[in-house]
Amino acid sequence: HVQLVESGGDSVQAGGSLRLTCEVAGYLYGCMAWFRQAPGREREYVVSTYTGRGGTFYADSVQGRFTLSRESELVGAKNTLWLQMNDLKPEDTATCYCAAKNGHACRSQRSDEYNFWGQGTQVTVS
């Protein structure tokens, strides 16, 4: 079983920065990602990466502003993701969710392919 816990959400002014953290516990061989959901809108893909070697893929809306980094510990089966968000805009306001899945389709932006989710952390930009 895989458990995910997000933290780091806050309220900031436009142009500001935030760093979100996702702690992923459990054996996982596949993909980790961030999605976000604004009130009244569909859940939106933000970024994804592999648990092992492989690239990182960003949504066009955050490319150049958001940066994903990670650390993996084989002993204890733990991954930590950090999402650095710069030049935040009011349209970035959303609940941000960390997600994970087994498999290799890490370029996919489909939220319904992910079966492990965190509880979400709120990002508000005014």
GROMACS .gro file of N, CA and C in nm:
model
  378
    1HIS      N    1   0.084  -0.119   0.000
    1HIS     CA    2   0.000   0.000   0.000
    1HIS      C    3   0.088   0.124   0.000
    2VAL      N    4   0.051   0.224  -0.078
    2VAL     CA    5   0.128   0.348  -0.091
    2VAL      C    6   0.050   0.461  -0.025
    3GLN      N    7   0.120   0.538   0.057
    3GLN     CA    8   0.058   0.654   0.122
    3GLN      C    9   0.130   0.781   0.082
    4LEU      N   10   0.054   0.887   0.061
    4LEU     CA   11   0.109   1.015   0.019
    4LEU      C   12   0.060   1.125   0.112
    5VAL      N   13   0.149   1.212   0.152
    5VAL     CA   14   0.113   1.324   0.238
    5VAL      C   15   0.174   1.451   0.181
    6GLU      N   16   0.088   1.549   0.150
    6GLU     CA   17   0.135   1.677   0.097
    6GLU      C   18   0.145   1.780   0.208
    7SER      N   19   0.229   1.879   0.185
    7SER     CA   20   0.238   1.994   0.275
    7SER      C   21   0.295   2.112   0.197
    8GLY      N   22   0.283   2.230   0.256
    8GLY     CA   23   0.345   2.348   0.197
    8GLY      C   24   0.250   2.448   0.136
    9GLY      N   25   0.122   2.414   0.126
    9GLY     CA   26   0.027   2.509   0.069
    9GLY      C   27   0.013   2.632   0.157
   10ASP      N   28  -0.018   2.745   0.093
   10ASP     CA   29  -0.029   2.870   0.167
   10ASP      C   30  -0.097   2.974   0.078
   11SER      N   31  -0.115   3.093   0.133
   11SER     CA   32  -0.167   3.206   0.057
   11SER      C   33  -0.053   3.301   0.026
   12VAL      N   34  -0.038   3.340  -0.100
   12VAL     CA   35   0.069   3.430  -0.141
   12VAL      C   36   0.014   3.533  -0.238
   13GLN      N   37   0.091   3.638  -0.258
   13GLN     CA   38   0.054   3.738  -0.357
   13GLN      C   39   0.107   3.697  -0.494
   14ALA      N   40   0.042   3.748  -0.597
   14ALA     CA   41   0.085   3.721  -0.734
   14ALA      C   42   0.232   3.759  -0.749
   15GLY      N   43   0.306   3.673  -0.820
   15GLY     CA   44   0.449   3.691  -0.836
   15GLY      C   45   0.533   3.622  -0.731
   16GLY      N   46   0.466   3.573  -0.626
   16GLY     CA   47   0.537   3.507  -0.519
   16GLY      C   48   0.570   3.362  -0.550
   17SER      N   49   0.628   3.294  -0.451
   17SER     CA   50   0.672   3.156  -0.468
   17SER      C   51   0.625   3.071  -0.351
   18LEU      N   52   0.609   2.943  -0.378
   18LEU     CA   53   0.581   2.843  -0.275
   18LEU      C   54   0.653   2.714  -0.312
   19ARG      N   55   0.683   2.634  -0.210
   19ARG     CA   56   0.737   2.501  -0.235
   19ARG      C   57   0.648   2.398  -0.166
   20LEU      N   58   0.593   2.309  -0.246
   20LEU     CA   59   0.511   2.200  -0.193
   20LEU      C   60   0.596   2.076  -0.176
   21THR      N   61   0.562   1.998  -0.074
   21THR     CA   62   0.633   1.873  -0.047
   21THR      C   63   0.533   1.759  -0.047
   22CYS      N   64   0.575   1.645  -0.104
   22CYS     CA   65   0.494   1.524  -0.101
   22CYS      C   66   0.582   1.409  -0.051
   23GLU      N   67   0.542   1.350   0.059
   23GLU     CA   68   0.611   1.233   0.111
   23GLU      C   69   0.536   1.109   0.064
   24VAL      N   70   0.607   1.022  -0.009
   24VAL     CA   71   0.546   0.902  -0.066
   24VAL      C   72   0.607   0.781   0.005
   25ALA      N   73   0.525   0.706   0.077
   25ALA     CA   74   0.572   0.589   0.152
   25ALA      C   75   0.512   0.463   0.094
   26GLY      N   76   0.597   0.363   0.072
   26GLY     CA   77   0.550   0.236   0.016
   26GLY      C   78   0.625   0.203  -0.110
   27TYR      N   79   0.625   0.074  -0.144
   27TYR     CA   80   0.696   0.030  -0.263
   27TYR      C   81   0.619   0.070  -0.387
   28LEU      N   82   0.688   0.140  -0.475
   28LEU     CA   83   0.625   0.196  -0.592
   28LEU      C   84   0.721   0.187  -0.709
   29TYR      N   85   0.674   0.132  -0.822
   29TYR     CA   86   0.756   0.122  -0.942
   29TYR      C   87   0.674   0.181  -1.057
   30GLY      N   88   0.684   0.311  -1.071
   30GLY     CA   89   0.602   0.373  -1.175
   30GLY      C   90   0.619   0.522  -1.179
   31CYS      N   91   0.512   0.594  -1.150
   31CYS     CA   92   0.507   0.738  -1.173
   31CYS      C   93   0.456   0.810  -1.048
   32MET      N   94   0.505   0.932  -1.032
   32MET     CA   95   0.455   1.023  -0.929
   32MET      C   96   0.421   1.154  -0.998
   33ALA      N   97   0.319   1.221  -0.949
   33ALA     CA   98   0.272   1.340  -1.019
   33ALA      C   99   0.206   1.438  -0.923
   34TRP      N  100   0.190   1.560  -0.971
   34TRP     CA  101   0.107   1.660  -0.904
   34TRP      C  102  -0.007   1.696  -0.998
   35PHE      N  103  -0.125   1.702  -0.940
   35PHE     CA  104  -0.242   1.755  -1.008
   35PHE      C  105  -0.298   1.868  -0.922
   36ARG      N  106  -0.387   1.947  -0.979
   36ARG     CA  107  -0.452   2.051  -0.900
   36ARG      C  108  -0.596   2.066  -0.946
   37GLN      N  109  -0.677   2.117  -0.856
   37GLN     CA  110  -0.818   2.135  -0.887
   37GLN      C  111  -0.868   2.264  -0.826
   38ALA      N  112  -0.915   2.353  -0.911
   38ALA     CA  113  -0.976   2.478  -0.867
   38ALA      C  114  -1.126   2.456  -0.849
   39PRO      N  115  -1.191   2.535  -0.766
   39PRO     CA  116  -1.335   2.519  -0.744
   39PRO      C  117  -1.413   2.524  -0.874
   40GLY      N  118  -1.500   2.425  -0.894
   40GLY     CA  119  -1.584   2.424  -1.013
   40GLY      C  120  -1.515   2.378  -1.141
   41ARG      N  121  -1.391   2.333  -1.127
   41ARG     CA  122  -1.317   2.292  -1.247
   41ARG      C  123  -1.271   2.147  -1.235
   42GLU      N  124  -1.235   2.089  -1.350
   42GLU     CA  125  -1.184   1.953  -1.353
   42GLU      C  126  -1.044   1.950  -1.291
   43ARG      N  127  -1.008   1.831  -1.242
   43ARG     CA  128  -0.872   1.814  -1.190
   43ARG      C  129  -0.775   1.828  -1.307
   44GLU      N  130  -0.668   1.904  -1.286
   44GLU     CA  131  -0.576   1.941  -1.393
   44GLU      C  132  -0.436   1.885  -1.365
   45TYR      N  133  -0.376   1.830  -1.467
   45TYR     CA  134  -0.239   1.779  -1.459
   45TYR      C  135  -0.141   1.895  -1.445
   46VAL      N  136  -0.037   1.876  -1.362
   46VAL     CA  137   0.066   1.978  -1.344
   46VAL      C  138   0.203   1.926  -1.389
   47VAL      N  139   0.246   1.812  -1.332
   47VAL     CA  140   0.380   1.760  -1.360
   47VAL      C  141   0.383   1.614  -1.321
   48SER      N  142   0.469   1.536  -1.387
   48SER     CA  143   0.487   1.395  -1.352
   48SER      C  144   0.631   1.352  -1.376
   49THR      N  145   0.668   1.244  -1.307
   49THR     CA  146   0.803   1.192  -1.321
   49THR      C  147   0.803   1.044  -1.288
   50TYR      N  148   0.914   0.978  -1.316
   50TYR     CA  149   0.930   0.836  -1.288
   50TYR      C  150   0.982   0.815  -1.145
   51THR      N  151   0.953   0.701  -1.088
   51THR     CA  152   1.014   0.668  -0.959
   51THR      C  153   1.160   0.629  -0.977
   52GLY      N  154   1.193   0.575  -1.092
   52GLY     CA  155   1.332   0.540  -1.121
   52GLY      C  156   1.390   0.641  -1.217
   53ARG      N  157   1.474   0.595  -1.304
   53ARG     CA  158   1.532   0.684  -1.404
   53ARG      C  159   1.427   0.725  -1.505
   54GLY      N  160   1.438   0.847  -1.553
   54GLY     CA  161   1.343   0.894  -1.653
   54GLY      C  162   1.323   1.043  -1.641
   55GLY      N  163   1.250   1.096  -1.734
   55GLY     CA  164   1.233   1.240  -1.741
   55GLY      C  165   1.123   1.292  -1.651
   56THR      N  166   1.108   1.422  -1.655
   56THR     CA  167   1.002   1.493  -1.585
   56THR      C  168   0.924   1.572  -1.689
   57PHE      N  169   0.794   1.570  -1.677
   57PHE     CA  170   0.708   1.629  -1.779
   57PHE      C  171   0.617   1.733  -1.714
   58TYR      N  172   0.604   1.848  -1.777
   58TYR     CA  173   0.527   1.959  -1.721
   58TYR      C  174   0.411   1.996  -1.812
   59ALA      N  175   0.303   2.041  -1.751
   59ALA     CA  176   0.194   2.101  -1.827
   59ALA      C  177   0.242   2.233  -1.886
   60ASP      N  178   0.190   2.268  -2.002
   60ASP     CA  179   0.230   2.393  -2.067
   60ASP      C  180   0.205   2.514  -1.977
   61SER      N  181   0.100   2.506  -1.896
   61SER     CA  182   0.062   2.621  -1.813
   61SER      C  183   0.162   2.651  -1.701
   62VAL      N  184   0.249   2.555  -1.669
   62VAL     CA  185   0.344   2.577  -1.560
   62VAL      C  186   0.489   2.566  -1.606
   63GLN      N  187   0.511   2.523  -1.731
   63GLN     CA  188   0.646   2.509  -1.784
   63GLN      C  189   0.723   2.640  -1.767
   64GLY      N  190   0.842   2.632  -1.712
   64GLY     CA  191   0.926   2.749  -1.693
   64GLY      C  192   0.903   2.820  -1.561
   65ARG      N  193   0.793   2.790  -1.493
   65ARG     CA  194   0.765   2.853  -1.363
   65ARG      C  195   0.776   2.753  -1.248
   66PHE      N  196   0.739   2.629  -1.274
   66PHE     CA  197   0.740   2.525  -1.171
   66PHE      C  198   0.856   2.429  -1.198
   67THR      N  199   0.917   2.380  -1.090
   67THR     CA  200   1.026   2.284  -1.102
   67THR      C  201   1.005   2.171  -1.002
   68LEU      N  202   1.012   2.048  -1.052
   68LEU     CA  203   0.996   1.931  -0.966
   68LEU      C  204   1.132   1.872  -0.935
   69SER      N  205   1.154   1.841  -0.810
   69SER     CA  206   1.274   1.768  -0.771
   69SER      C  207   1.232   1.654  -0.679
   70ARG      N  208   1.323   1.557  -0.663
   70ARG     CA  209   1.284   1.443  -0.580
   70ARG      C  210   1.405   1.375  -0.521
   71GLU      N  211   1.377   1.299  -0.417
   71GLU     CA  212   1.478   1.218  -0.352
   71GLU      C  213   1.415   1.082  -0.325
   72SER      N  214   1.490   0.976  -0.353
   72SER     CA  215   1.437   0.842  -0.334
   72SER      C  216   1.525   0.764  -0.238
   73GLU      N  217   1.464   0.693  -0.145
   73GLU     CA  218   1.534   0.607  -0.051
   73GLU      C  219   1.486   0.465  -0.075
   74LEU      N  220   1.577   0.379  -0.124
   74LEU     CA  221   1.537   0.241  -0.151
   74LEU      C  222   1.506   0.167  -0.022
   75VAL      N  223   1.590   0.190   0.080
   75VAL     CA  224   1.564   0.129   0.210
   75VAL      C  225   1.452   0.207   0.275
   76GLY      N  226   1.344   0.140   0.307
   76GLY     CA  227   1.229   0.209   0.364
   76GLY      C  228   1.127   0.248   0.260
   77ALA      N  229   1.164   0.231   0.129
   77ALA     CA  230   1.070   0.256   0.021
   77ALA      C  231   1.003   0.392   0.037
   78LYS      N  232   1.082   0.496   0.033
   78LYS     CA  233   1.028   0.630   0.050
   78LYS      C  234   1.077   0.722  -0.061
   79ASN      N  235   0.984   0.799  -0.114
   79ASN     CA  236   1.017   0.904  -0.211
   79ASN      C  237   0.967   1.037  -0.157
   80THR      N  238   1.042   1.142  -0.182
   80THR     CA  239   0.999   1.276  -0.147
   80THR      C  240   1.003   1.361  -0.273
   81LEU      N  241   0.892   1.428  -0.300
   81LEU     CA  242   0.884   1.521  -0.413
   81LEU      C  243   0.876   1.663  -0.360
   82TRP      N  244   0.945   1.753  -0.427
   82TRP     CA  245   0.933   1.895  -0.397
   82TRP      C  246   0.889   1.966  -0.525
   83LEU      N  247   0.786   2.045  -0.517
   83LEU     CA  248   0.740   2.124  -0.631
   83LEU      C  249   0.764   2.271  -0.600
   84GLN      N  250   0.866   2.327  -0.663
   84GLN     CA  251   0.896   2.469  -0.646
   84GLN      C  252   0.812   2.547  -0.746
   85MET      N  253   0.730   2.638  -0.695
   85MET     CA  254   0.640   2.715  -0.780
   85MET      C  255   0.677   2.862  -0.771
   86ASN      N  256   0.722   2.917  -0.882
   86ASN     CA  257   0.763   3.057  -0.888
   86ASN      C  258   0.668   3.137  -0.977
   87ASP      N  259   0.675   3.269  -0.962
   87ASP     CA  260   0.593   3.359  -1.043
   87ASP      C  261   0.446   3.314  -1.042
   88LEU      N  262   0.395   3.293  -0.922
   88LEU     CA  263   0.259   3.243  -0.909
   88LEU      C  264   0.157   3.347  -0.957
   89LYS      N  265   0.050   3.296  -1.016
   89LYS     CA  266  -0.056   3.380  -1.071
   89LYS      C  267  -0.188   3.345  -1.004
   90PRO      N  268  -0.285   3.435  -1.005
   90PRO     CA  269  -0.415   3.403  -0.944
   90PRO      C  270  -0.476   3.276  -1.002
   91GLU      N  271  -0.452   3.248  -1.128
   91GLU     CA  272  -0.508   3.127  -1.189
   91GLU      C  273  -0.441   2.999  -1.140
   92ASP      N  274  -0.335   3.012  -1.060
   92ASP     CA  275  -0.272   2.896  -0.998
   92ASP      C  276  -0.345   2.856  -0.869
   93THR      N  277  -0.441   2.936  -0.826
   93THR     CA  278  -0.517   2.904  -0.705
   93THR      C  279  -0.591   2.772  -0.723
   94ALA      N  280  -0.564   2.677  -0.633
   94ALA     CA  281  -0.623   2.543  -0.644
   94ALA      C  282  -0.582   2.459  -0.523
   95THR      N  283  -0.652   2.348  -0.506
   95THR     CA  284  -0.603   2.245  -0.415
   95THR      C  285  -0.509   2.156  -0.494
   96CYS      N  286  -0.389   2.140  -0.445
   96CYS     CA  287  -0.286   2.062  -0.516
   96CYS      C  288  -0.276   1.923  -0.454
   97TYR      N  289  -0.277   1.822  -0.539
   97TYR     CA  290  -0.274   1.683  -0.496
   97TYR      C  291  -0.151   1.612  -0.551
   98CYS      N  292  -0.089   1.533  -0.466
   98CYS     CA  293   0.018   1.445  -0.507
   98CYS      C  294  -0.045   1.309  -0.540
   99ALA      N  295   0.005   1.243  -0.644
   99ALA     CA  296  -0.053   1.117  -0.688
   99ALA      C  297   0.057   1.021  -0.731
  100ALA      N  298   0.026   0.892  -0.729
  100ALA     CA  299   0.124   0.792  -0.769
  100ALA      C  300   0.053   0.672  -0.832
  101LYS      N  301   0.126   0.600  -0.916
  101LYS     CA  302   0.073   0.479  -0.978
  101LYS      C  303   0.189   0.389  -1.014
  102ASN      N  304   0.162   0.261  -1.024
  102ASN     CA  305   0.258   0.168  -1.078
  102ASN      C  306   0.242   0.164  -1.229
  103GLY      N  307   0.351   0.134  -1.301
  103GLY     CA  308   0.345   0.132  -1.446
  103GLY      C  309   0.446   0.228  -1.505
  104HIS      N  310   0.441   0.245  -1.637
  104HIS     CA  311   0.544   0.322  -1.706
  104HIS      C  312   0.492   0.437  -1.789
  105ALA      N  313   0.363   0.461  -1.789
  105ALA     CA  314   0.307   0.568  -1.873
  105ALA      C  315   0.313   0.700  -1.799
  106CYS      N  316   0.432   0.746  -1.770
  106CYS     CA  317   0.447   0.865  -1.687
  106CYS      C  318   0.426   0.994  -1.765
  107ARG      N  319   0.421   0.987  -1.897
  107ARG     CA  320   0.391   1.107  -1.975
  107ARG      C  321   0.241   1.137  -1.975
  108SER      N  322   0.162   1.036  -1.943
  108SER     CA  323   0.017   1.054  -1.947
  108SER      C  324  -0.028   1.159  -1.847
  109GLN      N  325  -0.124   1.243  -1.890
  109GLN     CA  326  -0.176   1.349  -1.805
  109GLN      C  327  -0.312   1.312  -1.745
  110ARG      N  328  -0.350   1.187  -1.757
  110ARG     CA  329  -0.482   1.144  -1.712
  110ARG      C  330  -0.483   1.114  -1.562
  111SER      N  331  -0.565   1.186  -1.489
  111SER     CA  332  -0.574   1.166  -1.345
  111SER      C  333  -0.638   1.032  -1.312
  112ASP      N  334  -0.724   0.979  -1.398
  112ASP     CA  335  -0.792   0.854  -1.367
  112ASP      C  336  -0.699   0.733  -1.375
  113GLU      N  337  -0.577   0.751  -1.421
  113GLU     CA  338  -0.480   0.642  -1.424
  113GLU      C  339  -0.406   0.629  -1.291
  114TYR      N  340  -0.419   0.730  -1.205
  114TYR     CA  341  -0.348   0.729  -1.078
  114TYR      C  342  -0.439   0.671  -0.969
  115ASN      N  343  -0.387   0.576  -0.893
  115ASN     CA  344  -0.471   0.512  -0.793
  115ASN      C  345  -0.429   0.541  -0.650
  116PHE      N  346  -0.323   0.617  -0.630
  116PHE     CA  347  -0.283   0.658  -0.495
  116PHE      C  348  -0.281   0.810  -0.491
  117TRP      N  349  -0.347   0.867  -0.390
  117TRP     CA  350  -0.362   1.012  -0.381
  117TRP      C  351  -0.338   1.061  -0.239
  118GLY      N  352  -0.285   1.181  -0.228
  118GLY     CA  353  -0.277   1.247  -0.099
  118GLY      C  354  -0.405   1.322  -0.070
  119GLN      N  355  -0.407   1.389   0.043
  119GLN     CA  356  -0.528   1.458   0.088
  119GLN      C  357  -0.543   1.597   0.028
  120GLY      N  358  -0.436   1.650  -0.029
  120GLY     CA  359  -0.441   1.781  -0.092
  120GLY      C  360  -0.388   1.891  -0.001
  121THR      N  361  -0.334   1.995  -0.062
  121THR     CA  362  -0.288   2.113   0.011
  121THR      C  363  -0.328   2.236  -0.070
  122GLN      N  364  -0.378   2.338  -0.001
  122GLN     CA  365  -0.439   2.453  -0.069
  122GLN      C  366  -0.334   2.559  -0.103
  123VAL      N  367  -0.338   2.602  -0.228
  123VAL     CA  368  -0.255   2.713  -0.276
  123VAL      C  369  -0.349   2.825  -0.318
  124THR      N  370  -0.332   2.942  -0.258
  124THR     CA  371  -0.415   3.057  -0.291
  124THR      C  372  -0.326   3.173  -0.332
  125VAL      N  373  -0.351   3.227  -0.450
  125VAL     CA  374  -0.272   3.338  -0.504
  125VAL      C  375  -0.365   3.457  -0.529
  126SER      N  376  -0.333   3.570  -0.468
  126SER     CA  377  -0.420   3.688  -0.484
  126SER      C  378  -0.343   3.808  -0.537
   0.00000   0.00000   0.00000
